[in-house]
PDB file of C-alpha atoms and ligand atoms in Angstrom:
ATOM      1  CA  UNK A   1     119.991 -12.043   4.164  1.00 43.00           C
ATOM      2  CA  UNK A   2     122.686 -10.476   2.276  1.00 52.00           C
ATOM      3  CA  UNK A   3     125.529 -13.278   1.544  1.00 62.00           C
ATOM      4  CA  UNK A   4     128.278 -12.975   3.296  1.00 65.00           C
ATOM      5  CA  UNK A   5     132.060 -14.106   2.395  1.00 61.00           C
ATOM      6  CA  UNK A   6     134.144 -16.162   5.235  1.00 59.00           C
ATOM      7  CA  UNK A   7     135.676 -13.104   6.569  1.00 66.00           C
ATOM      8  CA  UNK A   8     132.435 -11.383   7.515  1.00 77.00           C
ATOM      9  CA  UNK A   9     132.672  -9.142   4.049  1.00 87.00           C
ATOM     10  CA  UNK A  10     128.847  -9.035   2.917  1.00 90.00           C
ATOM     11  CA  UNK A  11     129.319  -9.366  -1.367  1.00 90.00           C
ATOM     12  CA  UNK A  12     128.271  -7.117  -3.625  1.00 88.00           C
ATOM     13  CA  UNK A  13     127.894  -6.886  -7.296  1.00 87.00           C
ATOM     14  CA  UNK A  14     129.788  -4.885  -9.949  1.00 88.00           C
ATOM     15  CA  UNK A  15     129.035  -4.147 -13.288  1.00 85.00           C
ATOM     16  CA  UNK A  16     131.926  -3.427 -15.606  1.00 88.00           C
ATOM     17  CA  UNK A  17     131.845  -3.088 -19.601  1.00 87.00           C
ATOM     18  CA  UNK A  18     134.946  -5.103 -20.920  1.00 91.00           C
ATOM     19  CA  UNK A  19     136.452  -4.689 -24.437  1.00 89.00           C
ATOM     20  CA  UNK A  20     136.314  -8.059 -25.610  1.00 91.00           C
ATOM     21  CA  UNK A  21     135.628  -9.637 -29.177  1.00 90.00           C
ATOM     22  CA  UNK A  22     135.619 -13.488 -28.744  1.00 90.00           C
ATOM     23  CA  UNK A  23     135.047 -16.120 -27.018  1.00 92.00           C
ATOM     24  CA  UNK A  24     138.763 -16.440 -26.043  1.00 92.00           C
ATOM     25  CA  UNK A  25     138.510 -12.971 -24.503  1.00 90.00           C
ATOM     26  CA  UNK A  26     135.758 -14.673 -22.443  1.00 94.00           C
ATOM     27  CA  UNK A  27     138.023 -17.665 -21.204  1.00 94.00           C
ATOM     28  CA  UNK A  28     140.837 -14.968 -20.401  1.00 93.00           C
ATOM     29  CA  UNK A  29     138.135 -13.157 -18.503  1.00 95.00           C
ATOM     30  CA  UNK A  30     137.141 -16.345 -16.131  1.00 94.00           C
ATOM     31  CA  UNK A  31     140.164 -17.266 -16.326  1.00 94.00           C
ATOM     32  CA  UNK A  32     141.284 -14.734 -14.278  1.00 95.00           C
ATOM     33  CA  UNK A  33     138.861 -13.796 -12.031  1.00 95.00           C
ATOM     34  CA  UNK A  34     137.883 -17.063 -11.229  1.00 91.00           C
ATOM     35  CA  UNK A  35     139.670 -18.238  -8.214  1.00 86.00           C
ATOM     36  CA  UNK A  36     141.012 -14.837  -7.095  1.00 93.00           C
ATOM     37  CA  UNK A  37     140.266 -14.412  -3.441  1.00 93.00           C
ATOM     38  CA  UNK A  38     137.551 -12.430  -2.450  1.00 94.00           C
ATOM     39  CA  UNK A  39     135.264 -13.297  -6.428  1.00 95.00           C
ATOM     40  CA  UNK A  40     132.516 -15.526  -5.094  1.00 93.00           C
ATOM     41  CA  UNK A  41     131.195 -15.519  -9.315  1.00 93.00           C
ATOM     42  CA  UNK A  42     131.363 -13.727 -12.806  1.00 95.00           C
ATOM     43  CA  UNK A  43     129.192 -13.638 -15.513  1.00 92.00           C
ATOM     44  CA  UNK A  44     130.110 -12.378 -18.577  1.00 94.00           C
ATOM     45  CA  UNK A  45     127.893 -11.473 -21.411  1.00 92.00           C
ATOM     46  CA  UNK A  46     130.330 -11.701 -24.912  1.00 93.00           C
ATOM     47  CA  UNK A  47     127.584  -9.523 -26.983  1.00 91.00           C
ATOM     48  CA  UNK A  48     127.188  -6.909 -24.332  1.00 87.00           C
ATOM     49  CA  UNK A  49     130.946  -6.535 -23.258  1.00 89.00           C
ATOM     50  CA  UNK A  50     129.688  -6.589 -20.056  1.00 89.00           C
ATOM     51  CA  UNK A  51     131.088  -8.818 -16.783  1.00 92.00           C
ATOM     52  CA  UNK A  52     129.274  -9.201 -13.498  1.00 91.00           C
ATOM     53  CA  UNK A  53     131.331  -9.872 -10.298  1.00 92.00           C
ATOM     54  CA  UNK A  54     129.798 -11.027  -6.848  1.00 91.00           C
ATOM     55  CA  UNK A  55     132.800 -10.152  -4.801  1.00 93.00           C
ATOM     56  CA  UNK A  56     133.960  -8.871  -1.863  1.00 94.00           C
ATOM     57  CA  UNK A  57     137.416  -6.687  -3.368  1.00 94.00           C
ATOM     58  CA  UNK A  58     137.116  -3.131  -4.076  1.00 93.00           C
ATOM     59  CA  UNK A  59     136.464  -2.530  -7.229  1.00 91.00           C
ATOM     60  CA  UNK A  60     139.550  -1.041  -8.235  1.00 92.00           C
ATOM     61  CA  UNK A  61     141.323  -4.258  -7.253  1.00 94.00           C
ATOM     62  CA  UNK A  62     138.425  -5.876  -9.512  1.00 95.00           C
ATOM     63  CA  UNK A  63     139.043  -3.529 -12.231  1.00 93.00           C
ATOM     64  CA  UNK A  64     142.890  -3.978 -11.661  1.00 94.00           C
ATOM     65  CA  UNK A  65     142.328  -7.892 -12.152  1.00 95.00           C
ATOM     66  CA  UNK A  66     140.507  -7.066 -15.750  1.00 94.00           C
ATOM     67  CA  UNK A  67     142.939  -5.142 -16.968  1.00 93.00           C
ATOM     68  CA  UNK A  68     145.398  -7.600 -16.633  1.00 94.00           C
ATOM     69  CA  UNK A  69     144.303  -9.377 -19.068  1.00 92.00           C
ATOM     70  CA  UNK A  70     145.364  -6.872 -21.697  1.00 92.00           C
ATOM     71  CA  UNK A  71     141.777  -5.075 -22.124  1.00 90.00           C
ATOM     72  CA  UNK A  72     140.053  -1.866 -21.031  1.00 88.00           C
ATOM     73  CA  UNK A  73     137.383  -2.154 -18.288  1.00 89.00           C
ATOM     74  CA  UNK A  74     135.096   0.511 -16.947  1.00 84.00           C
ATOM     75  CA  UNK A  75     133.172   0.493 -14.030  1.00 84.00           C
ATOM     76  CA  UNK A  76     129.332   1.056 -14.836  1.00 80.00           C
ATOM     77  CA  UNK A  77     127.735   0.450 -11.418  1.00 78.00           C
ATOM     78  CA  UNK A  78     127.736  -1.550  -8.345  1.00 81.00           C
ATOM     79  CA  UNK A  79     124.439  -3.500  -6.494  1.00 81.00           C
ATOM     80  CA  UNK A  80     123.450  -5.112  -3.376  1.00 78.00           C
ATOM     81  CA  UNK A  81     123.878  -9.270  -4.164  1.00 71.00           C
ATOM     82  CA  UNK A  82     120.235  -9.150  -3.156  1.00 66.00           C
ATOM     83  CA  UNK A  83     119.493  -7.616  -6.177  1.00 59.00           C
ATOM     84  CA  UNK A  84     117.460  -5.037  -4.570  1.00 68.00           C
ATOM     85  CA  UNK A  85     118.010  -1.497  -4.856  1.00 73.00           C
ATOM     86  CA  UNK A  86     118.295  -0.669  -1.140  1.00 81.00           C
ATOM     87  CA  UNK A  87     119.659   2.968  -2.541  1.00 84.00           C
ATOM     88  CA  UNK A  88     123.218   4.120  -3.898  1.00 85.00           C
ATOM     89  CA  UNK A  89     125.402   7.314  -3.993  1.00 88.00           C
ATOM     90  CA  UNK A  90     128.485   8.838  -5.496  1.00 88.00           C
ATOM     91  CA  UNK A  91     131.146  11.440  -4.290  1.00 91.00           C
ATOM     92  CA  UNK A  92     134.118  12.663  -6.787  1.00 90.00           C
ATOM     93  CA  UNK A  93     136.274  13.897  -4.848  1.00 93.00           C
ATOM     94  CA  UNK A  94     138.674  16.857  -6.346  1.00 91.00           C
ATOM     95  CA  UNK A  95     141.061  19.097  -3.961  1.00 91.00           C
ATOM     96  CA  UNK A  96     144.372  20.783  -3.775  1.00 82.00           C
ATOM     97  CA  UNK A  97     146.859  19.940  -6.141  1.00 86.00           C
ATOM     98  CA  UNK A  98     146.124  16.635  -7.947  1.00 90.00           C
ATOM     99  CA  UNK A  99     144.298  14.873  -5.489  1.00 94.00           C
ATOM    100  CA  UNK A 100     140.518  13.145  -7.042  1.00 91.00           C
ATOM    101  CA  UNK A 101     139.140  10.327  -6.171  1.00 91.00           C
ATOM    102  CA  UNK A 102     135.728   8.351  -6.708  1.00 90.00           C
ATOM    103  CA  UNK A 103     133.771   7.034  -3.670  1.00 92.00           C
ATOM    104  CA  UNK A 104     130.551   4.990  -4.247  1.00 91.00           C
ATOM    105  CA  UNK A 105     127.821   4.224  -1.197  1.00 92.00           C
ATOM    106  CA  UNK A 106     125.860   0.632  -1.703  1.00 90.00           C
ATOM    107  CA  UNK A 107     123.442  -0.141   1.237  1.00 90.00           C
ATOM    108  CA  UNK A 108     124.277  -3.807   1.135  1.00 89.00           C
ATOM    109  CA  UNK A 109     121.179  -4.346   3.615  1.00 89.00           C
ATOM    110  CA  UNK A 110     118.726  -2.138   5.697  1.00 89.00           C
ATOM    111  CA  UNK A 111     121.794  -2.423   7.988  1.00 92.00           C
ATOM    112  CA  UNK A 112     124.852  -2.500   6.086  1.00 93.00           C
ATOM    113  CA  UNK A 113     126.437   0.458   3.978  1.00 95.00           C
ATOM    114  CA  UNK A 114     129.401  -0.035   1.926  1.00 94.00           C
ATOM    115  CA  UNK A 115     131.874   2.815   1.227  1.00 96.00           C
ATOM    116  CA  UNK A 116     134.171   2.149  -1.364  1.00 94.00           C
ATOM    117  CA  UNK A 117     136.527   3.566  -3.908  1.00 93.00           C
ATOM    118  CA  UNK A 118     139.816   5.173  -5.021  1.00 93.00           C
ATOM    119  CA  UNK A 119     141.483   8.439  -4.379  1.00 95.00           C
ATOM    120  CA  UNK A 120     144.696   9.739  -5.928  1.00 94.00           C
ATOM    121  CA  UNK A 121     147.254  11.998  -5.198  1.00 96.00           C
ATOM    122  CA  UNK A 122     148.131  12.235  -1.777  1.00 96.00           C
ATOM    123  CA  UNK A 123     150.780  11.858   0.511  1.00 97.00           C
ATOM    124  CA  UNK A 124     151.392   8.153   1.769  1.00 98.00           C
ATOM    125  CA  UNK A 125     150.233   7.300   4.569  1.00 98.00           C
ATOM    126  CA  UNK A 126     147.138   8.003   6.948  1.00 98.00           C
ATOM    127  CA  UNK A 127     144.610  10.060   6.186  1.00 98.00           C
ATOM    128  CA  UNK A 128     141.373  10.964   8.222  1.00 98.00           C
ATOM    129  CA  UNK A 129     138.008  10.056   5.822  1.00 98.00           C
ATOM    130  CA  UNK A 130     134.461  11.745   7.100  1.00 98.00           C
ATOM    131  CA  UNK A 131     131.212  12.577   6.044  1.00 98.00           C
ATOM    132  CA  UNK A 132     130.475  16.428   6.783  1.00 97.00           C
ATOM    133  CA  UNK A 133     127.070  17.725   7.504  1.00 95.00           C
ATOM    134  CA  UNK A 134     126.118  19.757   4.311  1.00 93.00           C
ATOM    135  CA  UNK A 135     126.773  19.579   0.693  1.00 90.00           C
ATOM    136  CA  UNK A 136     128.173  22.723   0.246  1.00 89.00           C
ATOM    137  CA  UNK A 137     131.321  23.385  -1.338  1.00 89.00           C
ATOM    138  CA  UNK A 138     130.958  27.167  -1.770  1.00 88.00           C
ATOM    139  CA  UNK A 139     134.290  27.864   0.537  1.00 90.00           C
ATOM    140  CA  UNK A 140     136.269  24.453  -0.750  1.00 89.00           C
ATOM    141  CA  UNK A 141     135.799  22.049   1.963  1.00 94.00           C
ATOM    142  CA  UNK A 142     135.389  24.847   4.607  1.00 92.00           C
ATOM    143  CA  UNK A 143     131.556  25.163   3.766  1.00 93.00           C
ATOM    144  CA  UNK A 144     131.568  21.504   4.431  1.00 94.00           C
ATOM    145  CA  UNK A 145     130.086  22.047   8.511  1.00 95.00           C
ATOM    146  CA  UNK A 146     131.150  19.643  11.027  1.00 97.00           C
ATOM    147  CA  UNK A 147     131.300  15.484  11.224  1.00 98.00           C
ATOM    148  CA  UNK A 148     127.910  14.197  10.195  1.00 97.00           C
ATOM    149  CA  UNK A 149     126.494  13.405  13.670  1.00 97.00           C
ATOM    150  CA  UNK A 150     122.940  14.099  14.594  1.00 96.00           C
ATOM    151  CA  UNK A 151     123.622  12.277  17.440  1.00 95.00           C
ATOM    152  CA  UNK A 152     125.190  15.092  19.146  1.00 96.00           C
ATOM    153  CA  UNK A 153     128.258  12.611  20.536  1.00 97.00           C
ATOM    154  CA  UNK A 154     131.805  12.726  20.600  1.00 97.00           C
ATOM    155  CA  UNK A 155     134.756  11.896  17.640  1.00 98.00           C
ATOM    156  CA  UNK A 156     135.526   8.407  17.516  1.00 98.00           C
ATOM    157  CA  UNK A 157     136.624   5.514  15.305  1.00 98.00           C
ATOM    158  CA  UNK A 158     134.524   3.546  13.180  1.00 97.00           C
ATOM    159  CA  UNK A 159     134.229   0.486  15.085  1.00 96.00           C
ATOM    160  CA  UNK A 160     133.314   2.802  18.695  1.00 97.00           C
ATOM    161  CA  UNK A 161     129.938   3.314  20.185  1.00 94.00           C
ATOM    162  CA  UNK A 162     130.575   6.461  20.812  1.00 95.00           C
ATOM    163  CA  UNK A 163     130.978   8.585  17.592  1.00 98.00           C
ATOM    164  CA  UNK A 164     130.020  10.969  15.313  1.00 98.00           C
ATOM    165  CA  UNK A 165     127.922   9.176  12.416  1.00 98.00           C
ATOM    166  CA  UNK A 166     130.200  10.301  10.237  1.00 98.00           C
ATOM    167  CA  UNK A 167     133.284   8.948  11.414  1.00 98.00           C
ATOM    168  CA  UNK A 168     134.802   6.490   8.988  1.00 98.00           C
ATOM    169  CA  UNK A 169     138.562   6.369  10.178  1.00 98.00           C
ATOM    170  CA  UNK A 170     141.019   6.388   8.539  1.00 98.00           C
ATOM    171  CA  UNK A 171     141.954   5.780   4.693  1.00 98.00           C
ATOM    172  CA  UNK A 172     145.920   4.967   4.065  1.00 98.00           C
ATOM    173  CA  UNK A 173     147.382   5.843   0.926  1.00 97.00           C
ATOM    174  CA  UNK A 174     150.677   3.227  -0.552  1.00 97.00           C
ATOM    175  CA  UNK A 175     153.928   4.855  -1.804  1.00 97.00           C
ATOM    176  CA  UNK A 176     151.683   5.964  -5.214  1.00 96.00           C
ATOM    177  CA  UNK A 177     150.032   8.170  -3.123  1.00 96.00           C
ATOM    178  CA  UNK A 178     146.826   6.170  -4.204  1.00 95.00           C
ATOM    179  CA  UNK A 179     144.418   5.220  -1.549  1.00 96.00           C
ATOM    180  CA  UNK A 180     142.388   1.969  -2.000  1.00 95.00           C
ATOM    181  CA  UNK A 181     139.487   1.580   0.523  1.00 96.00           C
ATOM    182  CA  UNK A 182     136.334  -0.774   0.958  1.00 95.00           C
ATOM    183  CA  UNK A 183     134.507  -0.084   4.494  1.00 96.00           C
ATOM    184  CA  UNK A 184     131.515  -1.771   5.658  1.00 96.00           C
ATOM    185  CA  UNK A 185     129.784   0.704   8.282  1.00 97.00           C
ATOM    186  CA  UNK A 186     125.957   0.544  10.297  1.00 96.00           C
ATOM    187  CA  UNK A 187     125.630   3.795  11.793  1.00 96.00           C
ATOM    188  CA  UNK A 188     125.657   5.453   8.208  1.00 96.00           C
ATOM    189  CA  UNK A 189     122.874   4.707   5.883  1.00 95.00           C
ATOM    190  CA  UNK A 190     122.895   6.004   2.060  1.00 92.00           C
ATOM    191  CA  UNK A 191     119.571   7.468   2.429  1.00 90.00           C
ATOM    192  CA  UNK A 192     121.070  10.034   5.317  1.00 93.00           C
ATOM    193  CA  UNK A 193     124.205  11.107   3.392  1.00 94.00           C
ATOM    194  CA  UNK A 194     122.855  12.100   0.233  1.00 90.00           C
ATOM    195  CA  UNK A 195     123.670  15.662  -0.536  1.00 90.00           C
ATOM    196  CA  UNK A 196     125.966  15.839   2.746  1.00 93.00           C
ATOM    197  CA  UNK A 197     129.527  16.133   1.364  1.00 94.00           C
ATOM    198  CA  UNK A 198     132.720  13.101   2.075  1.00 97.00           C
ATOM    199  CA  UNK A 199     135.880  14.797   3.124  1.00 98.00           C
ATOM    200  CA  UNK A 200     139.709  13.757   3.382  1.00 98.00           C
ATOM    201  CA  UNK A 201     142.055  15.333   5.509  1.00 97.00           C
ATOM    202  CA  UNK A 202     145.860  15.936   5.642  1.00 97.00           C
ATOM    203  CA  UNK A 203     147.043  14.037   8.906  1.00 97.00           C
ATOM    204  CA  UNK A 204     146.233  10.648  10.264  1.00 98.00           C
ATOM    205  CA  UNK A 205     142.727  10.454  12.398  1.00 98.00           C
ATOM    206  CA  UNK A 206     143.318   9.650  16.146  1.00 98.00           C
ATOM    207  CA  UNK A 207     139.695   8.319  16.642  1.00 98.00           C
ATOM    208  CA  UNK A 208     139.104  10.473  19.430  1.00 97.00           C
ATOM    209  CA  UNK A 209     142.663   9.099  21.031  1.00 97.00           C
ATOM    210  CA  UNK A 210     144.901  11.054  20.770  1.00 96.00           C
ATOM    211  CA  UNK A 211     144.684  13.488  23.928  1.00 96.00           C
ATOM    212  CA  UNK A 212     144.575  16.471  22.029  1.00 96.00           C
ATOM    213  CA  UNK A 213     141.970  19.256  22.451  1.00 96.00           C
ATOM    214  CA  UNK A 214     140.786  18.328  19.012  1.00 97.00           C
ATOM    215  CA  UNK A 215     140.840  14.546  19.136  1.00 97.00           C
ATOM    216  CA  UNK A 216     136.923  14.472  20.593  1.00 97.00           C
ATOM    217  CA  UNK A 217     136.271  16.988  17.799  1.00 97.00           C
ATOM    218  CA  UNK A 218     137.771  15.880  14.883  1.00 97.00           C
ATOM    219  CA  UNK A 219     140.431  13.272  15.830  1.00 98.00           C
ATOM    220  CA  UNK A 220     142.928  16.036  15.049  1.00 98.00           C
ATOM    221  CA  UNK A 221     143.489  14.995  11.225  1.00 98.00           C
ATOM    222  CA  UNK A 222     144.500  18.439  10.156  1.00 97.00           C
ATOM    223  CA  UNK A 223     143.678  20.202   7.192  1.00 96.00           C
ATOM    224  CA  UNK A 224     140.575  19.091   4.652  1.00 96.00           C
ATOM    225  CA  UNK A 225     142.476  18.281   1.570  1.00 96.00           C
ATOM    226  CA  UNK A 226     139.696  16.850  -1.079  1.00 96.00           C
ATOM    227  CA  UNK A 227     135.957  16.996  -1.082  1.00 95.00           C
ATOM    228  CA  UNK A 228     132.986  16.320  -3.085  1.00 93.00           C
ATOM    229  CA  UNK A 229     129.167  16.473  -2.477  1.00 91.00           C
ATOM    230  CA  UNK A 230     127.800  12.728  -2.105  1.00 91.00           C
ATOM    231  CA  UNK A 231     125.035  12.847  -5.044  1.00 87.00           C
ATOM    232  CA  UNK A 232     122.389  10.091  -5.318  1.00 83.00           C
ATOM    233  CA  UNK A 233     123.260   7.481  -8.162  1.00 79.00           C
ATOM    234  CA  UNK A 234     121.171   5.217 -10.216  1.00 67.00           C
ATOM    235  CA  UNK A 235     123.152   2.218  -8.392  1.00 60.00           C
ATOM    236  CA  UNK A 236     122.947  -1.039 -10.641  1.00 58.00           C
ATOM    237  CA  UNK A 237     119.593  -1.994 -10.725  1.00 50.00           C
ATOM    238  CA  UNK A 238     117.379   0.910 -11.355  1.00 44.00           C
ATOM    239  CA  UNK A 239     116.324   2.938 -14.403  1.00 43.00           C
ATOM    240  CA  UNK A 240     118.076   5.997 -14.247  1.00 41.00           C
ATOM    241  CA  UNK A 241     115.748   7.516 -16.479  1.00 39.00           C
ATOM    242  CA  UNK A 242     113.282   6.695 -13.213  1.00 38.00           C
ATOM    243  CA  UNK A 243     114.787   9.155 -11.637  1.00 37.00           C
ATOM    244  CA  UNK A 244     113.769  12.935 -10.843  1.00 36.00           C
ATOM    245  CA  UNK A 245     115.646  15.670  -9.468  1.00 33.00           C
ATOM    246  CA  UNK A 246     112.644  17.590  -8.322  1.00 33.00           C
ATOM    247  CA  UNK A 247     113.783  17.286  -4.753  1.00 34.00           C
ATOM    248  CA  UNK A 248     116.540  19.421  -5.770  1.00 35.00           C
ATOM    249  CA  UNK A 249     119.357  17.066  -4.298  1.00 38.00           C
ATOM    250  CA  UNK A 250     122.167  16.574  -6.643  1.00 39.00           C
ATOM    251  CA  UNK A 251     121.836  13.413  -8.570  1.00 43.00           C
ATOM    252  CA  UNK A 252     125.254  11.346 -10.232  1.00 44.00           C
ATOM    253  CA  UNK A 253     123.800   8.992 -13.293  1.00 43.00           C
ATOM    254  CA  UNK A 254     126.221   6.122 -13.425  1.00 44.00           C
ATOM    255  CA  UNK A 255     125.849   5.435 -17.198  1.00 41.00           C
ATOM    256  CA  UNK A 256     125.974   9.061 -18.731  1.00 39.00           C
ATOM    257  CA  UNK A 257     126.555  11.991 -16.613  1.00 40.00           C
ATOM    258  CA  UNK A 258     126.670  13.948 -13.795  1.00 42.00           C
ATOM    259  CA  UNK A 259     123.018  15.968 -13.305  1.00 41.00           C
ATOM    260  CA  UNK A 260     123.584  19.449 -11.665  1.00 40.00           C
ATOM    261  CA  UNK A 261     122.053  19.968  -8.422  1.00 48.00           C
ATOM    262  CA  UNK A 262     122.733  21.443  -5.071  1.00 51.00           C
ATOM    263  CA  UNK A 263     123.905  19.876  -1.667  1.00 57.00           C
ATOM    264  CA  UNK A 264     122.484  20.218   1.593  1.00 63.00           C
ATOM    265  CA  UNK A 265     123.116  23.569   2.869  1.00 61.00           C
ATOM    266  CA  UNK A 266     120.826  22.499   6.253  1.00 54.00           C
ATOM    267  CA  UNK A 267     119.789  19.720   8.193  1.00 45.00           C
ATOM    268  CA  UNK A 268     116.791  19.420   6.106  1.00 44.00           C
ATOM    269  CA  UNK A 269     115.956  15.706   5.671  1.00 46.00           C
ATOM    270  CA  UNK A 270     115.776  13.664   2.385  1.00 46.00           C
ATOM    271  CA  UNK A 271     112.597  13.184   0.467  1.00 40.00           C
ATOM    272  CA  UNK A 272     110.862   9.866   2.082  1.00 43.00           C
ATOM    273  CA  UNK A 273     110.897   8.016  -0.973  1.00 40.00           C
ATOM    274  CA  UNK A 274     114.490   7.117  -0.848  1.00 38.00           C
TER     275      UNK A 274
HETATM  276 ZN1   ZN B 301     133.989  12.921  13.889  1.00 95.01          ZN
END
């Protein structure tokens, strides 16, 4: 079993590099994170600049917290606590005007996916968050296709029976226009959404409530503002170098850089291995 935090958060691990030179950098380090709500532990390695969090936060709030101490901190990759690689996945997101963003997937468990991450540059407020059938951003976000949902069911919210699998509600961005987000979800698993794309739209999702002719369709969220294709990523605890793209699905290495590839332009399903 996956450990879970008191408020029914399941904990993950996050691997950032740190600039740090001595051992007090290392106190400031624990010092800090140590005791913040939601860090179950940290482990920092001095000689590798590198600091491990088991936490339940986003990581931007984690990265956020590390920064505060005066230093630099990158993100390098993220884990199940089980230390298993259950399989992982990236989306940059990039739309009209400045909007971009950074969305990781972690299956936490055979069960549990986490969606997490940070996207800029939009308007406060609510904004409808989805995963769209096919990786294919030759029209912008219009190429996109419908909701993921090989169910064949209706819009709804996350936490509804009755939805498309690719439903994930709504994300709400603070006066910044920066949106913040950590969702644990069971109807999507990382191994179905590689090379489908993640989409955010203008207007708040109604989760299928709204009463308008589009609120079973696509809760009514208005235009697609930002996209990206979700690419397979090396995840924490996996040698990236393991890695092929022979199955021609777009692949994101954490450490070094993106690897070109295409996104789903059918329903074709992903290689077994993953
Ligand atoms: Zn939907």
């Amino acid at each position: 079993m996956a450990s879970k935090s008191g408020d029914g958060r399941t904990v993950c691990a996050l691997e950032f590099t740190v600039q740090m030179t001595c051992q007090s950098c290392v106190d400031a380090v624990h010092k800090t994170l140590q005791g913040a709500a939601g860090v179950q532990s940290v482990e920092v390695q001095l000689e590798n600049q590198m600091v491990l969090v088991q936490t339940t936060l986003p990581s931007q709030e984690v990265q956020a917290l590390l920064e505060s101490t005066g230093r630099q901190a990158v993100l390098k990759g993220m884990g199940s606590s089980q230390l298993k690689n259950l399989g992982a996945a990236v989306a940059i997101l990039e739309g009209q005007g400045n909007i971009q963003g950074v969305v990781r997937f972690l299956q936490l468990t055979p069960e549990r996916c986490l969606i997490e991450g940070t996207i800029d540059g939009l308007e406060p407020g609510l904004h409808g968050f989805h995963v769209h059938q096919y990786g294919d951003l030759t029209k912008d976000c219009y190429s996109c296709g419908d909701h993921y949902n090989p169910d064949g069911t209706s819009h709804g919210g996350p936490q509804d029976t009755d939805r498309h699998r690719g439903d994930l509600g709504n994300i709400q961005a603070d006066d910044g226009g920066r949106a913040t987000f950590r969702i644990e979800d069971e109807k999507l698993k990382v191994w179905d959404v590689i090379g489908r794309s993640l989409v955010v739209d203008e207007g708040e999702d109604d989760l299928g409530q709204g009463g308008h002719t589009l609120s079973k369709i696509t809760g009514n969220s208005g235009k697609r503002l930002a996209c990206g294709i979700i690419a397979r990523s090396a995840g924490l605890f996996q040698n990236p170098k393991q890695i092929c793209s022979c199955d021609g699905l777009t692949i994101w290495e954490e450490r070094g850089r993106p690897i070109a590839g295409q996104g789903r332009k059918d329903s074709a399903q992903p290689p077994a291995h993953l």
